[in-house]
Amino acid sequence: MDTDRERHRARETAFYLFTQQSLPACKPVLTPGWVIAIFLFMGVIFIPVGLITLRASHCVVEIVDRYDIDCVPEPSRMDKVSYIQDDSIPKNCSHFMKVHKYMKAPIYIYYQLDNYYQNHRRYVKSRSDKQLLDGQKYHDTSSCQPVESNNNRPIVPCGLIAWSLFNDTFEFIREGAELKVNRKNIAWKSDRGHKFGKNVYPSNFQNGTLIGGGKLNPEIPLSDQEDLIVWMRTSALPSFRKLYGRIEEDLDVDDVVVVNLMNNYNTYSFGGKKKLVLSTSSWLGGKNDFLGHACVFVGCSSLTLAIIFMLLHVKYRRKSFSG
Amino acid sequence: MKRYVYINDNESSHELYCDNRISNRKYTVLNFLPKNLWEQFSRFMNQYFLLIACLQLWSLITPVNPASTWGPLIFIFAVSASKEAWDDYNRYLSDKKANEKLVWVVRQGIRKHIQAQDIHVGNIVWLRENDEVPCDLVLIGTSDPQGLCYVETAALDGETDLKTRVIPSACMGIDFELLHKIKGVIECPNPDKDITRFDANLRLFPPFIDNDVCPLTIKNTILQSCYLRNTEWACGVAVYTGNETKLGMSRGIPEPKLTAMDAMIDKLTGAIFVFQIVVVMVLGIAGNVWKDTEARKQWYVQYPIEGPWYELLVIPLRFELLCSIMIPISIKVSLDLVKSLYAKFIDWDAEMIDYETGIPSHATNTAISEDLGQVEYIMTDKTGTLTENRMIFRRCCISGVFYGNESGDALKDTKLLNAVAGSSPDVVQFLTVMAICNTVVPIKSKTGAISYKAQSQDEDALVNAAAQLHMVYANKNANILEIRFNGSVIKYEVLEILEFTSDRKRMSVVVKDCQNGKIVLLSKGADEAILPFAYVGQQTRTFIEAVEQYAQLGLRTLCLACRELREDEYQEWSLLFKEASSTLVDREWRIAEVCQRLEHDFEVLGVTAIEDRLQDGVPETIETLRKAGINFWMLTGDKQNTAIQIALSCNFISPEPKGQLLLIDGKTEDEVCRSLERVLLTMRITSSEPKDVAFVVDGWALEIALKHYRKAFTELAILSRTAICCRVTPSQKAQLVELLKSCDYRTLAIGDGGNDVRMIQQADIGVGISGREGLQAARAADYSIGKFRFLKRLILVHGRYSYNRTAFLSQYSFYKSLVICFIQIFFSFISGVSGTSLFNSVSLMAYNVFYTSIPVLVSVLDKDLSEGTVMQHPQILFYCQAGRFTVSPPFLAFFLLLYNRASESEYICWMVWSIFVPCNCCVCDHHTCLCLREK
């Protein structure tokens, strides 16, 4: 009873305080002392964080290898587009990658595309999420234009994104033995589980006159076509990496990895680059110095400001408070 | 145009005039949707958003789901529409209640109980005590044998004292039963909203006394929404019904006031719109060029070689939609919301409750709180605003003898008391005028004590003072007045009352002494309305001195005078007066002219001096607000000396040598011109000196100055921080406000009486003091407060906080819209200028509503400085006046704002790029962390 009444009174007074605009509040006044302290604090926090981040980033070993030009035979280099479009020429190609530093498993394999506009409006819209989940049960695929249907039969998966699936393949050989590449679990789990149907099989895919990118095995449901799932997560920027697989063995210094690749994908017509990336990871992810640099920069500038303010404060201290 | 009302004629007027159905509704069920939508779409912002929403229905160009615009749009429309609908429904309910109330109306000679809405013009309506009057009636009978009745007009003009109403002379003495059968015609003007005038005539048909036309005035009417009091019953003829009553005509929504901030927001919106068009055109061209050069090579995009005819338009329109978020859709709703809360804070403020009357402050206009923080000029009334308007009789001068000079209170002056006891004829005459030359109604309570109901505080003071000096105004019985003096009873018959108007500045009564049958004119009025009309030969020098001396002390003076009339002179004049009183056109002017014929050759009896004390805290309030950079002008109807004295006593002007008063006077154009030039010259010279220079101008000179030397006067107004304008009329007050407004100053007008209403409505902000002169000013005002000193808190605390909060909120609204929009624009450069949206529809909507609109509403509780600090250092208000949000040339500010946002967005974009480009797999095991989903 008593507590009830008290609570009631408390609520009433709280409302009264609200109506009088006198709810308890804090009003931080930025006195020189406070400002200096805040800047010092920021410096003290940011510099170590930045250094730790930088260190983590430096621990990551990354090998980038551009192969799109090297993999076109010398005589065809004048006209790469007709080379890549000619199906009769075999596209296999070998490349060497030298490991300059010990790489600890798992080693991630990415392919990187530059100047490839996966974020173009026409491209990004050309898909049907409902169809990817429900397959042919879902009929309205108008969003997939212009790759919607072929011979009056719907295409599964429809749309420009799926149609332009990346189809270069890579094999890795070290000292004559093939390196095992794990190609499972490269797509988001949520995509596999909830976005791509388990009972949806590709059909009528890449059957038209215009063949875009890779083909899909019609026996495997979409939820297991992880290359497609990775590809369908369109990138926001025109140069991007996508996961290809994982090497689950360590690579030693001065190991030479031979990459046998099938150079199928056409980036020549628009001057795009193709790169293969091998990278280890740290607790922060991949190699990225920016975060560390930014933190160190912010920390240093705060510290500098704190020192400047401190000197100014000492020099021009307000002697006494008068008008 | 006139209307003829046939009394008790059931058929003829039915089609001509509307019935008594009151309707305050704006909409009907059928027209609500179209009318409301039409109203909402007459605003530019809404039209713009509708256009955007319609464009979004075209899936080829829409970057996001149309729901992201339609949702908020429909929400905003639904909110304002349902608010309107709710208000209208409440109006409908109250109308219905009034319309269905049962009243007694005569039908075919029999009284019947019918619904109020079925009253027609010409019907006779019966009212009983405490009934509300259902429509405008002309009285034809009351229970009172003298034909009087009392009404309370609080709902009409806010005055709570009872007013007497009287039946026209033609209806005097008609039998109760006969009233049911009365026939006649009332000739009255078409409905208007003037509640102080009703210039009509009445003629009764036989068998009733078929005499000549009987004039009707507002005294013979009882108006809709008044209450009948202290009268058993009354009946009257309906002349105006339904929405055509005086109240109905004066109802109406006043023009909404626009604050400086609103104007700024509109301007900014326009500027952003122009900027947006430019961006859209640039990006549109860039997009088309990119499409034709680059996109055709990107085989995976499959651009068709030949597009439809509108192909060139598609990309610009996409960018238009993408950039539409640049103009924040939520700003109107957020601002309306917080503004209504500011208004509530004013209503709730416990420190602005007038504890004497228990009346809290009230914000009638919820939309203009932030303007309070930008006030630059305050125009204040004197009586009742700076002063308490509680009049106390202090001194008097009777035929050259000054009373009350020593003690400061004439009522305790033994000289006067002795003179009263000795029945000195001059003093008795003087006291008689004090006691009966007025419109006061004495009311005798059951215990025998007499209280007075007066409409004017001065009259109340005079009558009470006379009663204390043993001249007791004891009773008023129709036209017979009863005065008790030193034990004897004197009776007077009132023949005519020449009422007070602010033009005539005096009022008179013509009475007949019942003892000796002499007819006397008793007058009282301002000195300049009485003294020049003294009879030739009377020495008025002492009176002039007395007036000056009293005015020096800040007292209000009235001159009392009388004149004996010859019987024939009165009779002759009486006819003229009657004729003037029954004219329908320019009646007031005609009456004034006729009165002038009687009011001359006065025998001046003396001068009274009434004290009106300053309200608490007035000098402090003026000083604080002055420090805050606010200029004060005093506009009063009072005389110059009194005004200056009051001004001195409340810090309004500083005494010599610190202050200097410059007078502008003169009766002719030339004189006024010369004095104006002189003052202007002095003003220019002294403007650099730290001296408080103020100018004083009277109504006459002001009239000339405003008419012929407007430019010079405007310059003076800008130069002068202080001014006193005395003897000004209500319309001149409004003109002065208008003048300052035209110089782009934010003006605040504060007043308490009906004569301030026009200036209150004219000013950017009107503040009414709910004082003793009724609520008329408080009703017309945007804010009503109980005391002048609350103005300090209203401006410094509420105004300032409101301004800061609104400024923050609007800045923030533009800021957040621009930030997200610039991100989209920068993104378009790395997405092939194709118009892809970086954010999906749900995120965009959430950003606009949940992340950035609702949380910042908390800023209504934000206080940058404590109330105490602001009150102590009122100079801080300068910051608001200059307008933080409206830095001098608005476009410069706009581009600065734009630049800030752009660099910020660039920074965000760059951060995102830097973090994600080199390594697409950073945070998780997976690749593209920044993914595009179109959903």
GROMACS .gro file of N, CA and C in nm, chain A residues 15-16 18-23 27 62 108 110 115-125 127 129 146-147 160 163-164 185-188 195 210 212-213 230 233-243 246 265-266 269-270 284-288 290-291, chain B residues 59-63 290 295 297-304 318 341 345 348-351 798 801 805 827 830-832 834-836 860-861 863-867 910-911 913-915 917-923 925-928 930-935:
model
  369
   15PHE      N    1   0.593   1.381  -1.335
   15PHE     CA    2   0.516   1.452  -1.436
   15PHE      C    3   0.518   1.602  -1.410
   16TYR      N    4   0.509   1.636  -1.280
   16TYR     CA    5   0.513   1.779  -1.247
   16TYR      C    6   0.646   1.840  -1.291
   18PHE      N    7   0.830   1.737  -1.523
   18PHE     CA    8   0.829   1.743  -1.669
   18PHE      C    9   0.755   1.868  -1.716
   19THR      N   10   0.639   1.894  -1.655
   19THR     CA   11   0.562   2.010  -1.699
   19THR      C   12   0.636   2.139  -1.670
   20GLN      N   13   0.718   2.139  -1.565
   20GLN     CA   14   0.791   2.260  -1.531
   20GLN      C   15   0.926   2.267  -1.601
   21GLN      N   16   0.951   2.172  -1.688
   21GLN     CA   17   1.077   2.163  -1.760
   21GLN      C   18   1.194   2.159  -1.665
   22SER      N   19   1.177   2.094  -1.551
   22SER     CA   20   1.288   2.091  -1.458
   22SER      C   21   1.323   1.949  -1.419
   23LEU      N   22   1.310   1.857  -1.513
   23LEU     CA   23   1.356   1.721  -1.488
   23LEU      C   24   1.506   1.724  -1.464
   27LYS      N   25   2.430   1.904  -1.743
   27LYS     CA   26   2.471   2.003  -1.842
   27LYS      C   27   2.622   2.010  -1.843
   62GLU      N   28   4.900  -1.188  -4.775
   62GLU     CA   29   4.810  -1.180  -4.889
   62GLU      C   30   4.892  -1.190  -5.016
  108TYR      N   31   4.230  -1.841  -4.753
  108TYR     CA   32   4.110  -1.812  -4.832
  108TYR      C   33   4.149  -1.780  -4.976
  110TYR      N   34   4.022  -1.600  -5.310
  110TYR     CA   35   3.923  -1.509  -5.366
  110TYR      C   36   3.952  -1.486  -5.512
  115ASN      N   37   3.648  -0.292  -6.201
  115ASN     CA   38   3.569  -0.225  -6.304
  115ASN      C   39   3.451  -0.312  -6.348
  116TYR      N   40   3.396  -0.383  -6.256
  116TYR     CA   41   3.280  -0.466  -6.285
  116TYR      C   42   3.164  -0.410  -6.203
  117TYR      N   43   3.060  -0.360  -6.274
  117TYR     CA   44   2.954  -0.288  -6.204
  117TYR      C   45   2.842  -0.383  -6.165
  118GLN      N   46   2.868  -0.458  -6.060
  118GLN     CA   47   2.758  -0.541  -6.007
  118GLN      C   48   2.651  -0.453  -5.942
  119ASN      N   49   2.684  -0.326  -5.920
  119ASN     CA   50   2.587  -0.237  -5.855
  119ASN      C   51   2.508  -0.155  -5.957
  120HIS      N   52   2.521  -0.188  -6.085
  120HIS     CA   53   2.443  -0.114  -6.183
  120HIS      C   54   2.296  -0.144  -6.164
  121ARG      N   55   2.216  -0.039  -6.183
  121ARG     CA   56   2.075  -0.053  -6.150
  121ARG      C   57   2.006  -0.163  -6.230
  122ARG      N   58   2.036  -0.170  -6.358
  122ARG     CA   59   1.972  -0.272  -6.442
  122ARG      C   60   2.008  -0.412  -6.392
  123TYR      N   61   2.132  -0.422  -6.348
  123TYR     CA   62   2.186  -0.552  -6.308
  123TYR      C   63   2.130  -0.593  -6.173
  124VAL      N   64   2.138  -0.501  -6.081
  124VAL     CA   65   2.105  -0.529  -5.943
  124VAL      C   66   1.957  -0.568  -5.927
  125LYS      N   67   1.874  -0.511  -6.014
  125LYS     CA   68   1.731  -0.536  -6.001
  125LYS      C   69   1.689  -0.664  -6.070
  127ARG      N   70   1.662  -0.985  -6.082
  127ARG     CA   71   1.661  -1.112  -6.009
  127ARG      C   72   1.523  -1.131  -5.950
  129ASP      N   73   1.384  -1.294  -5.603
  129ASP     CA   74   1.411  -1.364  -5.478
  129ASP      C   75   1.308  -1.472  -5.451
  146PRO      N   76   1.616  -0.837  -6.851
  146PRO     CA   77   1.571  -0.898  -6.977
  146PRO      C   78   1.594  -1.049  -6.986
  147VAL      N   79   1.643  -1.114  -6.881
  147VAL     CA   80   1.665  -1.259  -6.887
  147VAL      C   81   1.555  -1.325  -6.805
  160LEU      N   82   1.969  -1.118  -6.481
  160LEU     CA   83   2.102  -1.091  -6.532
  160LEU      C   84   2.212  -1.142  -6.438
  163TRP      N   85   2.259  -1.506  -6.476
  163TRP     CA   86   2.299  -1.531  -6.615
  163TRP      C   87   2.448  -1.501  -6.637
  164SER      N   88   2.498  -1.403  -6.559
  164SER     CA   89   2.638  -1.363  -6.580
  164SER      C   90   2.731  -1.428  -6.477
  185ASN      N   91   3.065  -2.438  -4.774
  185ASN     CA   92   3.047  -2.331  -4.673
  185ASN      C   93   3.115  -2.201  -4.712
  186ILE      N   94   3.107  -2.167  -4.838
  186ILE     CA   95   3.162  -2.038  -4.876
  186ILE      C   96   3.052  -1.931  -4.885
  187ALA      N   97   2.928  -1.973  -4.882
  187ALA     CA   98   2.818  -1.875  -4.888
  187ALA      C   99   2.763  -1.853  -4.748
  188TRP      N  100   2.688  -1.744  -4.733
  188TRP     CA  101   2.626  -1.717  -4.603
  188TRP      C  102   2.530  -1.829  -4.568
  195LYS      N  103   1.723  -1.836  -4.821
  195LYS     CA  104   1.700  -1.753  -4.939
  195LYS      C  105   1.695  -1.837  -5.068
  210LEU      N  106   2.209  -1.617  -7.637
  210LEU     CA  107   2.318  -1.541  -7.578
  210LEU      C  108   2.362  -1.610  -7.450
  212GLY      N  109   2.577  -1.612  -7.122
  212GLY     CA  110   2.646  -1.513  -7.040
  212GLY      C  111   2.767  -1.572  -6.973
  213GLY      N  112   2.749  -1.625  -6.853
  213GLY     CA  113   2.862  -1.677  -6.778
  213GLY      C  114   2.850  -1.827  -6.761
  230VAL      N  115   2.714  -1.710  -5.375
  230VAL     CA  116   2.814  -1.606  -5.352
  230VAL      C  117   2.802  -1.497  -5.458
  233ARG      N  118   2.510  -1.244  -5.427
  233ARG     CA  119   2.518  -1.134  -5.330
  233ARG      C  120   2.598  -1.023  -5.395
  234THR      N  121   2.524  -0.933  -5.459
  234THR     CA  122   2.592  -0.836  -5.544
  234THR      C  123   2.676  -0.740  -5.462
  235SER      N  124   2.785  -0.700  -5.521
  235SER     CA  125   2.877  -0.611  -5.451
  235SER      C  126   2.835  -0.467  -5.468
  236ALA      N  127   2.863  -0.389  -5.366
  236ALA     CA  128   2.823  -0.248  -5.371
  236ALA      C  129   2.922  -0.163  -5.449
  237LEU      N  130   3.044  -0.214  -5.464
  237LEU     CA  131   3.146  -0.132  -5.528
  237LEU      C  132   3.192  -0.199  -5.657
  238PRO      N  133   3.244  -0.121  -5.750
  238PRO     CA  134   3.278  -0.178  -5.880
  238PRO      C  135   3.404  -0.263  -5.879
  239SER      N  136   3.475  -0.268  -5.766
  239SER     CA  137   3.583  -0.368  -5.763
  239SER      C  138   3.564  -0.448  -5.636
  240PHE      N  139   3.564  -0.577  -5.652
  240PHE     CA  140   3.521  -0.659  -5.537
  240PHE      C  141   3.588  -0.795  -5.541
  241ARG      N  142   3.589  -0.860  -5.427
  241ARG     CA  143   3.640  -0.996  -5.417
  241ARG      C  144   3.527  -1.089  -5.379
  242LYS      N  145   3.533  -1.208  -5.432
  242LYS     CA  146   3.434  -1.306  -5.387
  242LYS      C  147   3.507  -1.434  -5.351
  243LEU      N  148   3.455  -1.499  -5.249
  243LEU     CA  149   3.522  -1.618  -5.197
  243LEU      C  150   3.506  -1.734  -5.295
  246ARG      N  151   3.861  -2.259  -4.975
  246ARG     CA  152   3.962  -2.251  -4.870
  246ARG      C  153   4.065  -2.360  -4.889
  265TYR      N  154   3.594  -1.635  -6.821
  265TYR     CA  155   3.503  -1.521  -6.802
  265TYR      C  156   3.552  -1.400  -6.878
  266ASN      N  157   3.459  -1.335  -6.947
  266ASN     CA  158   3.494  -1.222  -7.034
  266ASN      C  159   3.493  -1.091  -6.958
  269SER      N  160   3.598  -0.719  -7.279
  269SER     CA  161   3.521  -0.625  -7.359
  269SER      C  162   3.505  -0.491  -7.287
  270PHE      N  163   3.510  -0.489  -7.155
  270PHE     CA  164   3.494  -0.360  -7.085
  270PHE      C  165   3.619  -0.322  -7.005
  284LEU      N  166   4.072  -0.980  -3.703
  284LEU     CA  167   4.008  -0.862  -3.758
  284LEU      C  168   3.953  -0.889  -3.897
  285GLY      N  169   3.985  -1.002  -3.954
  285GLY     CA  170   3.946  -1.030  -4.091
  285GLY      C  171   4.068  -1.028  -4.179
  286GLY      N  172   4.052  -0.972  -4.296
  286GLY     CA  173   4.161  -0.974  -4.392
  286GLY      C  174   4.257  -0.860  -4.374
  287LYS      N  175   4.339  -0.840  -4.477
  287LYS     CA  176   4.440  -0.736  -4.468
  287LYS      C  177   4.371  -0.601  -4.492
  288ASN      N  178   4.376  -0.514  -4.393
  288ASN     CA  179   4.316  -0.382  -4.410
  288ASN      C  180   4.384  -0.286  -4.314
  290PHE      N  181   4.360   0.036  -4.323
  290PHE     CA  182   4.293   0.165  -4.307
  290PHE      C  183   4.246   0.190  -4.165
  291LEU      N  184   4.181   0.088  -4.109
  291LEU     CA  185   4.124   0.104  -3.976
  291LEU      C  186   4.233   0.143  -3.877
  382SER      N  187   0.769   0.169  -6.212
  382SER     CA  188   0.873   0.082  -6.157
  382SER      C  189   1.004   0.095  -6.234
  383LEU      N  190   0.997   0.147  -6.356
  383LEU     CA  191   1.120   0.160  -6.433
  383LEU      C  192   1.216   0.259  -6.368
  384ILE      N  193   1.163   0.359  -6.305
  384ILE     CA  194   1.250   0.463  -6.255
  384ILE      C  195   1.264   0.461  -6.103
  385THR      N  196   1.175   0.390  -6.035
  385THR     CA  197   1.180   0.404  -5.890
  385THR      C  198   1.300   0.330  -5.832
  386PRO      N  199   1.378   0.398  -5.753
  386PRO     CA  200   1.494   0.333  -5.694
  386PRO      C  201   1.456   0.248  -5.574
  613TRP      N  202   2.737   0.822  -6.963
  613TRP     CA  203   2.800   0.697  -6.919
  613TRP      C  204   2.733   0.577  -6.983
  618ALA      N  205   2.829   0.181  -7.056
  618ALA     CA  206   2.736   0.072  -7.023
  618ALA      C  207   2.714  -0.022  -7.141
  620LYS      N  208   2.929  -0.137  -7.326
  620LYS     CA  209   3.038  -0.235  -7.328
  620LYS      C  210   3.019  -0.341  -7.220
  621GLN      N  211   2.946  -0.305  -7.114
  621GLN     CA  212   2.928  -0.400  -7.005
  621GLN      C  213   2.823  -0.501  -7.050
  622TRP      N  214   2.871  -0.609  -7.105
  622TRP     CA  215   2.778  -0.704  -7.166
  622TRP      C  216   2.676  -0.760  -7.067
  623TYR      N  217   2.719  -0.772  -6.942
  623TYR     CA  218   2.630  -0.833  -6.842
  623TYR      C  219   2.511  -0.746  -6.807
  624VAL      N  220   2.514  -0.619  -6.851
  624VAL     CA  221   2.400  -0.531  -6.821
  624VAL      C  222   2.295  -0.541  -6.931
  625GLN      N  223   2.338  -0.586  -7.049
  625GLN     CA  224   2.247  -0.606  -7.162
  625GLN      C  225   2.164  -0.483  -7.194
  626TYR      N  226   2.229  -0.372  -7.213
  626TYR     CA  227   2.152  -0.254  -7.252
  626TYR      C  228   2.100  -0.273  -7.393
  627PRO      N  229   1.974  -0.250  -7.418
  627PRO     CA  230   1.924  -0.263  -7.555
  627PRO      C  231   1.983  -0.151  -7.643
  641ARG      N  232   1.503   0.912  -6.240
  641ARG     CA  233   1.550   0.826  -6.130
  641ARG      C  234   1.625   0.908  -6.026
  664LEU      N  235   0.393   2.111  -2.792
  664LEU     CA  236   0.447   2.086  -2.658
  664LEU      C  237   0.499   2.215  -2.593
  668PHE      N  238   0.393   2.367  -2.238
  668PHE     CA  239   0.485   2.408  -2.131
  668PHE      C  240   0.446   2.545  -2.077
  671TRP      N  241   0.146   2.503  -1.864
  671TRP     CA  242   0.173   2.431  -1.738
  671TRP      C  243   0.256   2.512  -1.640
  672ASP      N  244   0.325   2.612  -1.688
  672ASP     CA  245   0.427   2.675  -1.606
  672ASP      C  246   0.370   2.730  -1.475
  673ALA      N  247   0.417   2.673  -1.365
  673ALA     CA  248   0.364   2.714  -1.235
  673ALA      C  249   0.410   2.852  -1.196
  674GLU      N  250   0.519   2.899  -1.256
  674GLU     CA  251   0.568   3.031  -1.219
  674GLU      C  252   0.497   3.141  -1.296
 1121HIS      N  253   1.066   3.075  -2.217
 1121HIS     CA  254   0.992   2.995  -2.315
 1121HIS      C  255   1.030   3.031  -2.458
 1124TYR      N  256   1.402   2.912  -2.528
 1124TYR     CA  257   1.413   2.766  -2.543
 1124TYR      C  258   1.344   2.719  -2.671
 1128ARG      N  259   1.526   2.520  -2.964
 1128ARG     CA  260   1.485   2.383  -2.995
 1128ARG      C  261   1.438   2.372  -3.138
 1150PHE      N  262   2.747   0.769  -5.413
 1150PHE     CA  263   2.741   0.629  -5.452
 1150PHE      C  264   2.710   0.616  -5.600
 1153ILE      N  265   2.998   0.569  -5.825
 1153ILE     CA  266   3.069   0.441  -5.832
 1153ILE      C  267   2.973   0.329  -5.870
 1154SER      N  268   2.853   0.364  -5.909
 1154SER     CA  269   2.763   0.259  -5.954
 1154SER      C  270   2.719   0.288  -6.097
 1155GLY      N  271   2.808   0.347  -6.173
 1155GLY     CA  272   2.778   0.367  -6.314
 1155GLY      C  273   2.673   0.472  -6.340
 1157SER      N  274   2.388   0.510  -6.258
 1157SER     CA  275   2.267   0.446  -6.310
 1157SER      C  276   2.147   0.467  -6.219
 1158GLY      N  277   2.168   0.533  -6.104
 1158GLY     CA  278   2.055   0.560  -6.016
 1158GLY      C  279   2.022   0.446  -5.924
 1159THR      N  280   2.122   0.369  -5.886
 1159THR     CA  281   2.097   0.264  -5.787
 1159THR      C  282   2.091   0.327  -5.649
 1183VAL      N  283   1.307   1.857  -2.737
 1183VAL     CA  284   1.214   1.953  -2.675
 1183VAL      C  285   1.243   1.968  -2.527
 1184LEU      N  286   1.317   1.875  -2.471
 1184LEU     CA  287   1.349   1.889  -2.329
 1184LEU      C  288   1.486   1.952  -2.310
 1186LYS      N  289   1.785   2.197  -2.272
 1186LYS     CA  290   1.808   2.333  -2.223
 1186LYS      C  291   1.957   2.359  -2.233
 1187ASP      N  292   1.993   2.459  -2.311
 1187ASP     CA  293   2.135   2.485  -2.326
 1187ASP      C  294   2.191   2.557  -2.204
 1188LEU      N  295   2.109   2.644  -2.146
 1188LEU     CA  296   2.150   2.714  -2.025
 1188LEU      C  297   2.036   2.705  -1.926
 1189SER      N  298   2.067   2.713  -1.798
 1189SER     CA  299   1.960   2.703  -1.701
 1189SER      C  300   1.878   2.831  -1.702
 1190GLU      N  301   1.755   2.819  -1.654
 1190GLU     CA  302   1.666   2.935  -1.654
 1190GLU      C  303   1.727   3.052  -1.577
 1233TRP      N  304   3.382   0.770  -4.820
 1233TRP     CA  305   3.523   0.739  -4.834
 1233TRP      C  306   3.565   0.637  -4.729
 1234MET      N  307   3.514   0.657  -4.606
 1234MET     CA  308   3.542   0.564  -4.498
 1234MET      C  309   3.496   0.425  -4.538
 1236TRP      N  310   3.435   0.307  -4.825
 1236TRP     CA  311   3.515   0.256  -4.936
 1236TRP      C  312   3.648   0.202  -4.885
 1237SER      N  313   3.714   0.284  -4.805
 1237SER     CA  314   3.847   0.247  -4.759
 1237SER      C  315   3.845   0.121  -4.676
 1238ILE      N  316   3.741   0.110  -4.596
 1238ILE     CA  317   3.739  -0.007  -4.510
 1238ILE      C  318   3.707  -0.131  -4.591
 1240VAL      N  319   3.692  -0.178  -4.948
 1240VAL     CA  320   3.747  -0.212  -5.078
 1240VAL      C  321   3.867  -0.306  -5.070
 1241PRO      N  322   3.967  -0.274  -4.992
 1241PRO     CA  323   4.086  -0.359  -4.996
 1241PRO      C  324   4.055  -0.500  -4.952
 1242CYS      N  325   3.961  -0.513  -4.865
 1242CYS     CA  326   3.933  -0.647  -4.816
 1242CYS      C  327   3.784  -0.662  -4.800
 1243ASN      N  328   3.731  -0.743  -4.885
 1243ASN     CA  329   3.588  -0.759  -4.879
 1243ASN      C  330   3.545  -0.857  -4.773
 1244CYS      N  331   3.641  -0.909  -4.701
 1244CYS     CA  332   3.604  -1.020  -4.616
 1244CYS      C  333   3.631  -0.990  -4.470
 1245CYS      N  334   3.656  -0.864  -4.442
 1245CYS     CA  335   3.715  -0.833  -4.313
 1245CYS      C  336   3.643  -0.893  -4.194
 1246VAL      N  337   3.525  -0.844  -4.163
 1246VAL     CA  338   3.468  -0.875  -4.033
 1246VAL      C  339   3.434  -1.021  -4.020
 1248ASP      N  340   3.381  -1.417  -4.201
 1248ASP     CA  341   3.452  -1.515  -4.282
 1248ASP      C  342   3.416  -1.493  -4.430
 1249HIS      N  343   3.321  -1.409  -4.451
 1249HIS     CA  344   3.262  -1.402  -4.585
 1249HIS      C  345   3.311  -1.281  -4.660
 1250HIS      N  346   3.256  -1.266  -4.772
 1250HIS     CA  347   3.313  -1.173  -4.870
 1250HIS      C  348   3.252  -1.034  -4.862
 1251THR      N  349   3.154  -1.010  -4.946
 1251THR     CA  350   3.104  -0.874  -4.954
 1251THR      C  351   3.025  -0.837  -4.829
 1253LEU      N  352   2.942  -0.528  -4.771
 1253LEU     CA  353   2.851  -0.423  -4.813
 1253LEU      C  354   2.777  -0.478  -4.933
 1254CYS      N  355   2.656  -0.512  -4.912
 1254CYS     CA  356   2.584  -0.578  -5.019
 1254CYS      C  357   2.464  -0.496  -5.060
 1255LEU      N  358   2.427  -0.513  -5.179
 1255LEU     CA  359   2.312  -0.441  -5.229
 1255LEU      C  360   2.195  -0.534  -5.233
 1256ARG      N  361   2.091  -0.495  -5.170
 1256ARG     CA  362   1.970  -0.574  -5.182
 1256ARG      C  363   1.860  -0.482  -5.224
 1257GLU      N  364   1.789  -0.525  -5.324
 1257GLU     CA  365   1.677  -0.442  -5.369
 1257GLU      C  366   1.552  -0.510  -5.320
 1258LYS      N  367   1.492  -0.455  -5.219
 1258LYS     CA  368   1.373  -0.523  -5.169
 1258LYS      C  369   1.279  -0.419  -5.115
   0.00000   0.00000   0.00000
